[in-house]
Amino acid sequence: MSGTVTAVSSNGEYSFTKPNRDSITLLAGLGVEGDVHAGVTVKHRSRVAQDPTQPNLRQVHLIQEELFAEVGEEGFKVAPGELGENITTRGIDLLGLPAGTLLRIGGSAVLEVTGLRNPCLQIDTFQHGLLKQVVGRDEAGNIVRKAGIMSIVREGGVVRPGDTIVSELPTGPHRPLDRV
């Protein structure tokens, strides 16, 4: 399975949205260079409050551009970077990937998928009612999270819009994504 990077975003300050950039640099074991969420241990405020020594499994946030069209049909206007993601993609089913999938991006960057983003109430502060569009329940009553996936950087490199993303599924039984 493969796709394309449509936008890259980062922010050195805590803010819900992240400005788009011409490129971002991924640093192995840390995340996006200069991004407030980069680091070996957790950086998300709620996670730091629980236990600041937890490993950072949320170094890089990816979201599928197709979600913007889906919520657009319900009257919401969302652009790349506005939901806090670092990498916006097209053509790859991020939510369908198993945990441990490697994403090879551009010439050298490699991410390992760790889990689903657990959308927070800030999404409704951004646009009232949007949270219900990105978190819902399926027919069986199970929670469905659509706000992208989280990953860690295995191999660093520069990522730009237009770069190809190639997924490499893990060997053995596949574990479905869960929130991280």
C-alpha positions as protocol buffer text, in pm:
chain_id: "A"
residue {
  index: 1
  type: MET
  ca { x: 0 y: 0 z: 0 }
}
residue {
  index: 2
  type: SER
  ca { x: 135 y: 342 z: -88 }
}
residue {
  index: 3
  type: GLY
  ca { x: 31 y: 704 z: -84 }
}
residue {
  index: 4
  type: THR
  ca { x: 159 y: 1060 z: -105 }
}
residue {
  index: 5
  type: VAL
  ca { x: 247 y: 1336 z: 140 }
}
residue {
  index: 6
  type: THR
  ca { x: 22 y: 1635 z: 63 }
}
residue {
  index: 7
  type: ALA
  ca { x: 141 y: 1870 z: 341 }
}
residue {
  index: 8
  type: VAL
  ca { x: 386 y: 1887 z: 630 }
}
residue {
  index: 9
  type: SER
  ca { x: 338 y: 2096 z: 944 }
}
residue {
  index: 10
  type: SER
  ca { x: 516 y: 2173 z: 1270 }
}
residue {
  index: 11
  type: ASN
  ca { x: 501 y: 2416 z: 1558 }
}
residue {
  index: 12
  type: GLY
  ca { x: 756 y: 2495 z: 1826 }
}
residue {
  index: 13
  type: GLU
  ca { x: 483 y: 2623 z: 2060 }
}
residue {
  index: 14
  type: TYR
  ca { x: 181 y: 2451 z: 2212 }
}
residue {
  index: 15
  type: SER
  ca { x: -108 y: 2529 z: 1981 }
}
residue {
  index: 16
  type: PHE
  ca { x: -389 y: 2317 z: 1841 }
}
residue {
  index: 17
  type: THR
  ca { x: -303 y: 2390 z: 1478 }
}
residue {
  index: 18
  type: LYS
  ca { x: 37 y: 2368 z: 1313 }
}
residue {
  index: 19
  type: PRO
  ca { x: 154 y: 2592 z: 1028 }
}
residue {
  index: 20
  type: ASN
  ca { x: 236 y: 2423 z: 697 }
}
residue {
  index: 21
  type: ARG
  ca { x: 604 y: 2411 z: 601 }
}
residue {
  index: 22
  type: ASP
  ca { x: 801 y: 2351 z: 282 }
}
residue {
  index: 23
  type: SER
  ca { x: 961 y: 2055 z: 459 }
}
residue {
  index: 24
  type: ILE
  ca { x: 1008 y: 1899 z: 802 }
}
residue {
  index: 25
  type: THR
  ca { x: 1307 y: 1707 z: 932 }
}
residue {
  index: 26
  type: LEU
  ca { x: 1240 y: 1384 z: 1120 }
}
residue {
  index: 27
  type: LEU
  ca { x: 1494 y: 1295 z: 1388 }
}
residue {
  index: 28
  type: ALA
  ca { x: 1537 y: 927 z: 1479 }
}
residue {
  index: 29
  type: GLY
  ca { x: 1394 y: 851 z: 1823 }
}
residue {
  index: 30
  type: LEU
  ca { x: 1270 y: 1208 z: 1874 }
}
residue {
  index: 31
  type: GLY
  ca { x: 1014 y: 1328 z: 1618 }
}
residue {
  index: 32
  type: VAL
  ca { x: 989 y: 1644 z: 1410 }
}
residue {
  index: 33
  type: GLU
  ca { x: 1282 y: 1880 z: 1456 }
}
residue {
  index: 34
  type: GLY
  ca { x: 1165 y: 2197 z: 1632 }
}
residue {
  index: 35
  type: ASP
  ca { x: 814 y: 2062 z: 1704 }
}
residue {
  index: 36
  type: VAL
  ca { x: 681 y: 2097 z: 2058 }
}
residue {
  index: 37
  type: HIS
  ca { x: 594 y: 1724 z: 2068 }
}
residue {
  index: 38
  type: ALA
  ca { x: 942 y: 1600 z: 1977 }
}
residue {
  index: 39
  type: GLY
  ca { x: 1125 y: 1401 z: 2243 }
}
residue {
  index: 40
  type: VAL
  ca { x: 1206 y: 1060 z: 2386 }
}
residue {
  index: 41
  type: THR
  ca { x: 943 y: 1096 z: 2661 }
}
residue {
  index: 42
  type: VAL
  ca { x: 582 y: 1218 z: 2629 }
}
residue {
  index: 43
  type: LYS
  ca { x: 525 y: 1584 z: 2546 }
}
residue {
  index: 44
  type: HIS
  ca { x: 145 y: 1603 z: 2524 }
}
residue {
  index: 45
  type: ARG
  ca { x: 37 y: 1797 z: 2832 }
}
residue {
  index: 46
  type: SER
  ca { x: -223 y: 1546 z: 2953 }
}
residue {
  index: 47
  type: ARG
  ca { x: 28 y: 1261 z: 2923 }
}
residue {
  index: 48
  type: VAL
  ca { x: 301 y: 1457 z: 3101 }
}
residue {
  index: 49
  type: ALA
  ca { x: 59 y: 1523 z: 3389 }
}
residue {
  index: 50
  type: GLN
  ca { x: -4 y: 1146 z: 3424 }
}
residue {
  index: 51
  type: ASP
  ca { x: 359 y: 1033 z: 3401 }
}
residue {
  index: 52
  type: PRO
  ca { x: 634 y: 1244 z: 3241 }
}
residue {
  index: 53
  type: THR
  ca { x: 865 y: 941 z: 3210 }
}
residue {
  index: 54
  type: GLN
  ca { x: 639 y: 755 z: 2963 }
}
residue {
  index: 55
  type: PRO
  ca { x: 799 y: 684 z: 2625 }
}
residue {
  index: 56
  type: ASN
  ca { x: 681 y: 917 z: 2352 }
}
residue {
  index: 57
  type: LEU
  ca { x: 477 y: 697 z: 2117 }
}
residue {
  index: 58
  type: ARG
  ca { x: 326 y: 1013 z: 1964 }
}
residue {
  index: 59
  type: GLN
  ca { x: 634 y: 1170 z: 1802 }
}
residue {
  index: 60
  type: VAL
  ca { x: 475 y: 1220 z: 1459 }
}
residue {
  index: 61
  type: HIS
  ca { x: 102 y: 1257 z: 1388 }
}
residue {
  index: 62
  type: LEU
  ca { x: -26 y: 1163 z: 1042 }
}
residue {
  index: 63
  type: ILE
  ca { x: -377 y: 1228 z: 915 }
}
residue {
  index: 64
  type: GLN
  ca { x: -547 y: 1127 z: 590 }
}
residue {
  index: 65
  type: GLU
  ca { x: -651 y: 1416 z: 366 }
}
residue {
  index: 66
  type: GLU
  ca { x: -960 y: 1215 z: 273 }
}
residue {
  index: 67
  type: LEU
  ca { x: -1099 y: 1294 z: 620 }
}
residue {
  index: 68
  type: PHE
  ca { x: -1119 y: 1664 z: 527 }
}
residue {
  index: 69
  type: ALA
  ca { x: -1352 y: 1583 z: 236 }
}
residue {
  index: 70
  type: GLU
  ca { x: -1560 y: 1354 z: 458 }
}
residue {
  index: 71
  type: VAL
  ca { x: -1616 y: 1621 z: 726 }
}
residue {
  index: 72
  type: GLY
  ca { x: -1662 y: 1878 z: 449 }
}
residue {
  index: 73
  type: GLU
  ca { x: -1976 y: 1692 z: 344 }
}
residue {
  index: 74
  type: GLU
  ca { x: -2112 y: 1774 z: 691 }
}
residue {
  index: 75
  type: GLY
  ca { x: -2029 y: 2143 z: 655 }
}
residue {
  index: 76
  type: PHE
  ca { x: -1686 y: 2155 z: 824 }
}
residue {
  index: 77
  type: LYS
  ca { x: -1387 y: 2317 z: 656 }
}
residue {
  index: 78
  type: VAL
  ca { x: -1052 y: 2167 z: 761 }
}
residue {
  index: 79
  type: ALA
  ca { x: -715 y: 2223 z: 595 }
}
residue {
  index: 80
  type: PRO
  ca { x: -380 y: 2048 z: 644 }
}
residue {
  index: 81
  type: GLY
  ca { x: -218 y: 2121 z: 980 }
}
residue {
  index: 82
  type: GLU
  ca { x: -538 y: 2249 z: 1136 }
}
residue {
  index: 83
  type: LEU
  ca { x: -598 y: 1932 z: 1341 }
}
residue {
  index: 84
  type: GLY
  ca { x: -240 y: 1938 z: 1470 }
}
residue {
  index: 85
  type: GLU
  ca { x: -93 y: 1676 z: 1239 }
}
residue {
  index: 86
  type: ASN
  ca { x: 266 y: 1681 z: 1117 }
}
residue {
  index: 87
  type: ILE
  ca { x: 209 y: 1489 z: 794 }
}
residue {
  index: 88
  type: THR
  ca { x: -105 y: 1500 z: 581 }
}
residue {
  index: 89
  type: THR
  ca { x: -141 y: 1206 z: 341 }
}
residue {
  index: 90
  type: ARG
  ca { x: -346 y: 1098 z: 41 }
}
residue {
  index: 91
  type: GLY
  ca { x: -414 y: 753 z: -100 }
}
residue {
  index: 92
  type: ILE
  ca { x: -310 y: 538 z: 195 }
}
residue {
  index: 93
  type: ASP
  ca { x: -554 y: 388 z: 445 }
}
residue {
  index: 94
  type: LEU
  ca { x: -375 y: 501 z: 760 }
}
residue {
  index: 95
  type: LEU
  ca { x: -654 y: 383 z: 990 }
}
residue {
  index: 96
  type: GLY
  ca { x: -643 y: 32 z: 841 }
}
residue {
  index: 97
  type: LEU
  ca { x: -273 y: -23 z: 909 }
}
residue {
  index: 98
  type: PRO
  ca { x: -171 y: -262 z: 1187 }
}
residue {
  index: 99
  type: ALA
  ca { x: 50 y: -151 z: 1476 }
}
residue {
  index: 100
  type: GLY
  ca { x: 418 y: -185 z: 1390 }
}
residue {
  index: 101
  type: THR
  ca { x: 375 y: -96 z: 1022 }
}
residue {
  index: 102
  type: LEU
  ca { x: 676 y: 88 z: 882 }
}
residue {
  index: 103
  type: LEU
  ca { x: 611 y: 390 z: 663 }
}
residue {
  index: 104
  type: ARG
  ca { x: 898 y: 473 z: 428 }
}
residue {
  index: 105
  type: ILE
  ca { x: 866 y: 837 z: 328 }
}
residue {
  index: 106
  type: GLY
  ca { x: 1069 y: 1014 z: 64 }
}
residue {
  index: 107
  type: GLY
  ca { x: 1434 y: 924 z: 30 }
}
residue {
  index: 108
  type: SER
  ca { x: 1525 y: 811 z: 382 }
}
residue {
  index: 109
  type: ALA
  ca { x: 1265 y: 869 z: 657 }
}
residue {
  index: 110
  type: VAL
  ca { x: 1104 y: 568 z: 827 }
}
residue {
  index: 111
  type: LEU
  ca { x: 818 y: 589 z: 1077 }
}
residue {
  index: 112
  type: GLU
  ca { x: 677 y: 306 z: 1286 }
}
residue {
  index: 113
  type: VAL
  ca { x: 303 y: 322 z: 1345 }
}
residue {
  index: 114
  type: THR
  ca { x: 223 y: 306 z: 1718 }
}
residue {
  index: 115
  type: GLY
  ca { x: -154 y: 364 z: 1730 }
}
residue {
  index: 116
  type: LEU
  ca { x: -453 y: 588 z: 1678 }
}
residue {
  index: 117
  type: ARG
  ca { x: -477 y: 949 z: 1780 }
}
residue {
  index: 118
  type: ASN
  ca { x: -733 y: 986 z: 2055 }
}
residue {
  index: 119
  type: PRO
  ca { x: -915 y: 1307 z: 1959 }
}
residue {
  index: 120
  type: CYS
  ca { x: -965 y: 1554 z: 2242 }
}
residue {
  index: 121
  type: LEU
  ca { x: -1218 y: 1825 z: 2322 }
}
residue {
  index: 122
  type: GLN
  ca { x: -993 y: 2087 z: 2161 }
}
residue {
  index: 123
  type: ILE
  ca { x: -1135 y: 1971 z: 1827 }
}
residue {
  index: 124
  type: ASP
  ca { x: -1474 y: 2113 z: 1929 }
}
residue {
  index: 125
  type: THR
  ca { x: -1306 y: 2437 z: 2036 }
}
residue {
  index: 126
  type: PHE
  ca { x: -1156 y: 2454 z: 1687 }
}
residue {
  index: 127
  type: GLN
  ca { x: -1496 y: 2392 z: 1520 }
}
residue {
  index: 128
  type: HIS
  ca { x: -1802 y: 2315 z: 1730 }
}
residue {
  index: 129
  type: GLY
  ca { x: -1942 y: 1970 z: 1650 }
}
residue {
  index: 130
  type: LEU
  ca { x: -1630 y: 1845 z: 1470 }
}
residue {
  index: 131
  type: LEU
  ca { x: -1540 y: 1600 z: 1748 }
}
residue {
  index: 132
  type: LYS
  ca { x: -1853 y: 1395 z: 1668 }
}
residue {
  index: 133
  type: GLN
  ca { x: -1733 y: 1371 z: 1308 }
}
residue {
  index: 134
  type: VAL
  ca { x: -1390 y: 1228 z: 1399 }
}
residue {
  index: 135
  type: VAL
  ca { x: -1502 y: 1000 z: 1685 }
}
residue {
  index: 136
  type: GLY
  ca { x: -1809 y: 784 z: 1665 }
}
residue {
  index: 137
  type: ARG
  ca { x: -1935 y: 432 z: 1708 }
}
residue {
  index: 138
  type: ASP
  ca { x: -1979 y: 149 z: 1462 }
}
residue {
  index: 139
  type: GLU
  ca { x: -2288 y: -75 z: 1434 }
}
residue {
  index: 140
  type: ALA
  ca { x: -2160 y: -292 z: 1721 }
}
residue {
  index: 141
  type: GLY
  ca { x: -2110 y: 8 z: 1949 }
}
residue {
  index: 142
  type: ASN
  ca { x: -1731 y: 9 z: 1928 }
}
residue {
  index: 143
  type: ILE
  ca { x: -1554 y: 346 z: 1931 }
}
residue {
  index: 144
  type: VAL
  ca { x: -1420 y: 452 z: 1590 }
}
residue {
  index: 145
  type: ARG
  ca { x: -1140 y: 711 z: 1588 }
}
residue {
  index: 146
  type: LYS
  ca { x: -1073 y: 886 z: 1255 }
}
residue {
  index: 147
  type: ALA
  ca { x: -832 y: 1167 z: 1355 }
}
residue {
  index: 148
  type: GLY
  ca { x: -521 y: 998 z: 1223 }
}
residue {
  index: 149
  type: ILE
  ca { x: -241 y: 783 z: 1357 }
}
residue {
  index: 150
  type: MET
  ca { x: 64 y: 833 z: 1572 }
}
residue {
  index: 151
  type: SER
  ca { x: 415 y: 708 z: 1506 }
}
residue {
  index: 152
  type: ILE
  ca { x: 776 y: 713 z: 1618 }
}
residue {
  index: 153
  type: VAL
  ca { x: 1076 y: 795 z: 1400 }
}
residue {
  index: 154
  type: ARG
  ca { x: 1294 y: 490 z: 1326 }
}
residue {
  index: 155
  type: GLU
  ca { x: 1511 y: 662 z: 1064 }
}
residue {
  index: 156
  type: GLY
  ca { x: 1538 y: 1034 z: 1017 }
}
residue {
  index: 157
  type: GLY
  ca { x: 1516 y: 1238 z: 701 }
}
residue {
  index: 158
  type: VAL
  ca { x: 1356 y: 1534 z: 531 }
}
residue {
  index: 159
  type: VAL
  ca { x: 988 y: 1502 z: 434 }
}
residue {
  index: 160
  type: ARG
  ca { x: 821 y: 1728 z: 177 }
}
residue {
  index: 161
  type: PRO
  ca { x: 483 y: 1752 z: 8 }
}
residue {
  index: 162
  type: GLY
  ca { x: 483 y: 1521 z: -294 }
}
residue {
  index: 163
  type: ASP
  ca { x: 700 y: 1255 z: -127 }
}
residue {
  index: 164
  type: THR
  ca { x: 587 y: 897 z: -172 }
}
residue {
  index: 165
  type: ILE
  ca { x: 483 y: 689 z: 130 }
}
residue {
  index: 166
  type: VAL
  ca { x: 528 y: 312 z: 110 }
}
residue {
  index: 167
  type: SER
  ca { x: 396 y: 90 z: 388 }
}
residue {
  index: 168
  type: GLU
  ca { x: 571 y: -225 z: 504 }
}
residue {
  index: 169
  type: LEU
  ca { x: 345 y: -447 z: 712 }
}
residue {
  index: 170
  type: PRO
  ca { x: 491 y: -626 z: 1014 }
}
residue {
  index: 171
  type: THR
  ca { x: 547 y: -1001 z: 1008 }
}
residue {
  index: 172
  type: GLY
  ca { x: 339 y: -1235 z: 1219 }
}
residue {
  index: 173
  type: PRO
  ca { x: -13 y: -1173 z: 1339 }
}
residue {
  index: 174
  type: HIS
  ca { x: -125 y: -815 z: 1286 }
}
residue {
  index: 175
  type: ARG
  ca { x: -241 y: -611 z: 1585 }
}
residue {
  index: 176
  type: PRO
  ca { x: -516 y: -361 z: 1506 }
}
residue {
  index: 177
  type: LEU
  ca { x: -447 y: -2 z: 1603 }
}
residue {
  index: 178
  type: ASP
  ca { x: -561 y: 120 z: 1941 }
}
residue {
  index: 179
  type: ARG
  ca { x: -538 y: 467 z: 2092 }
}
residue {
  index: 180
  type: VAL
  ca { x: -201 y: 586 z: 2218 }
}
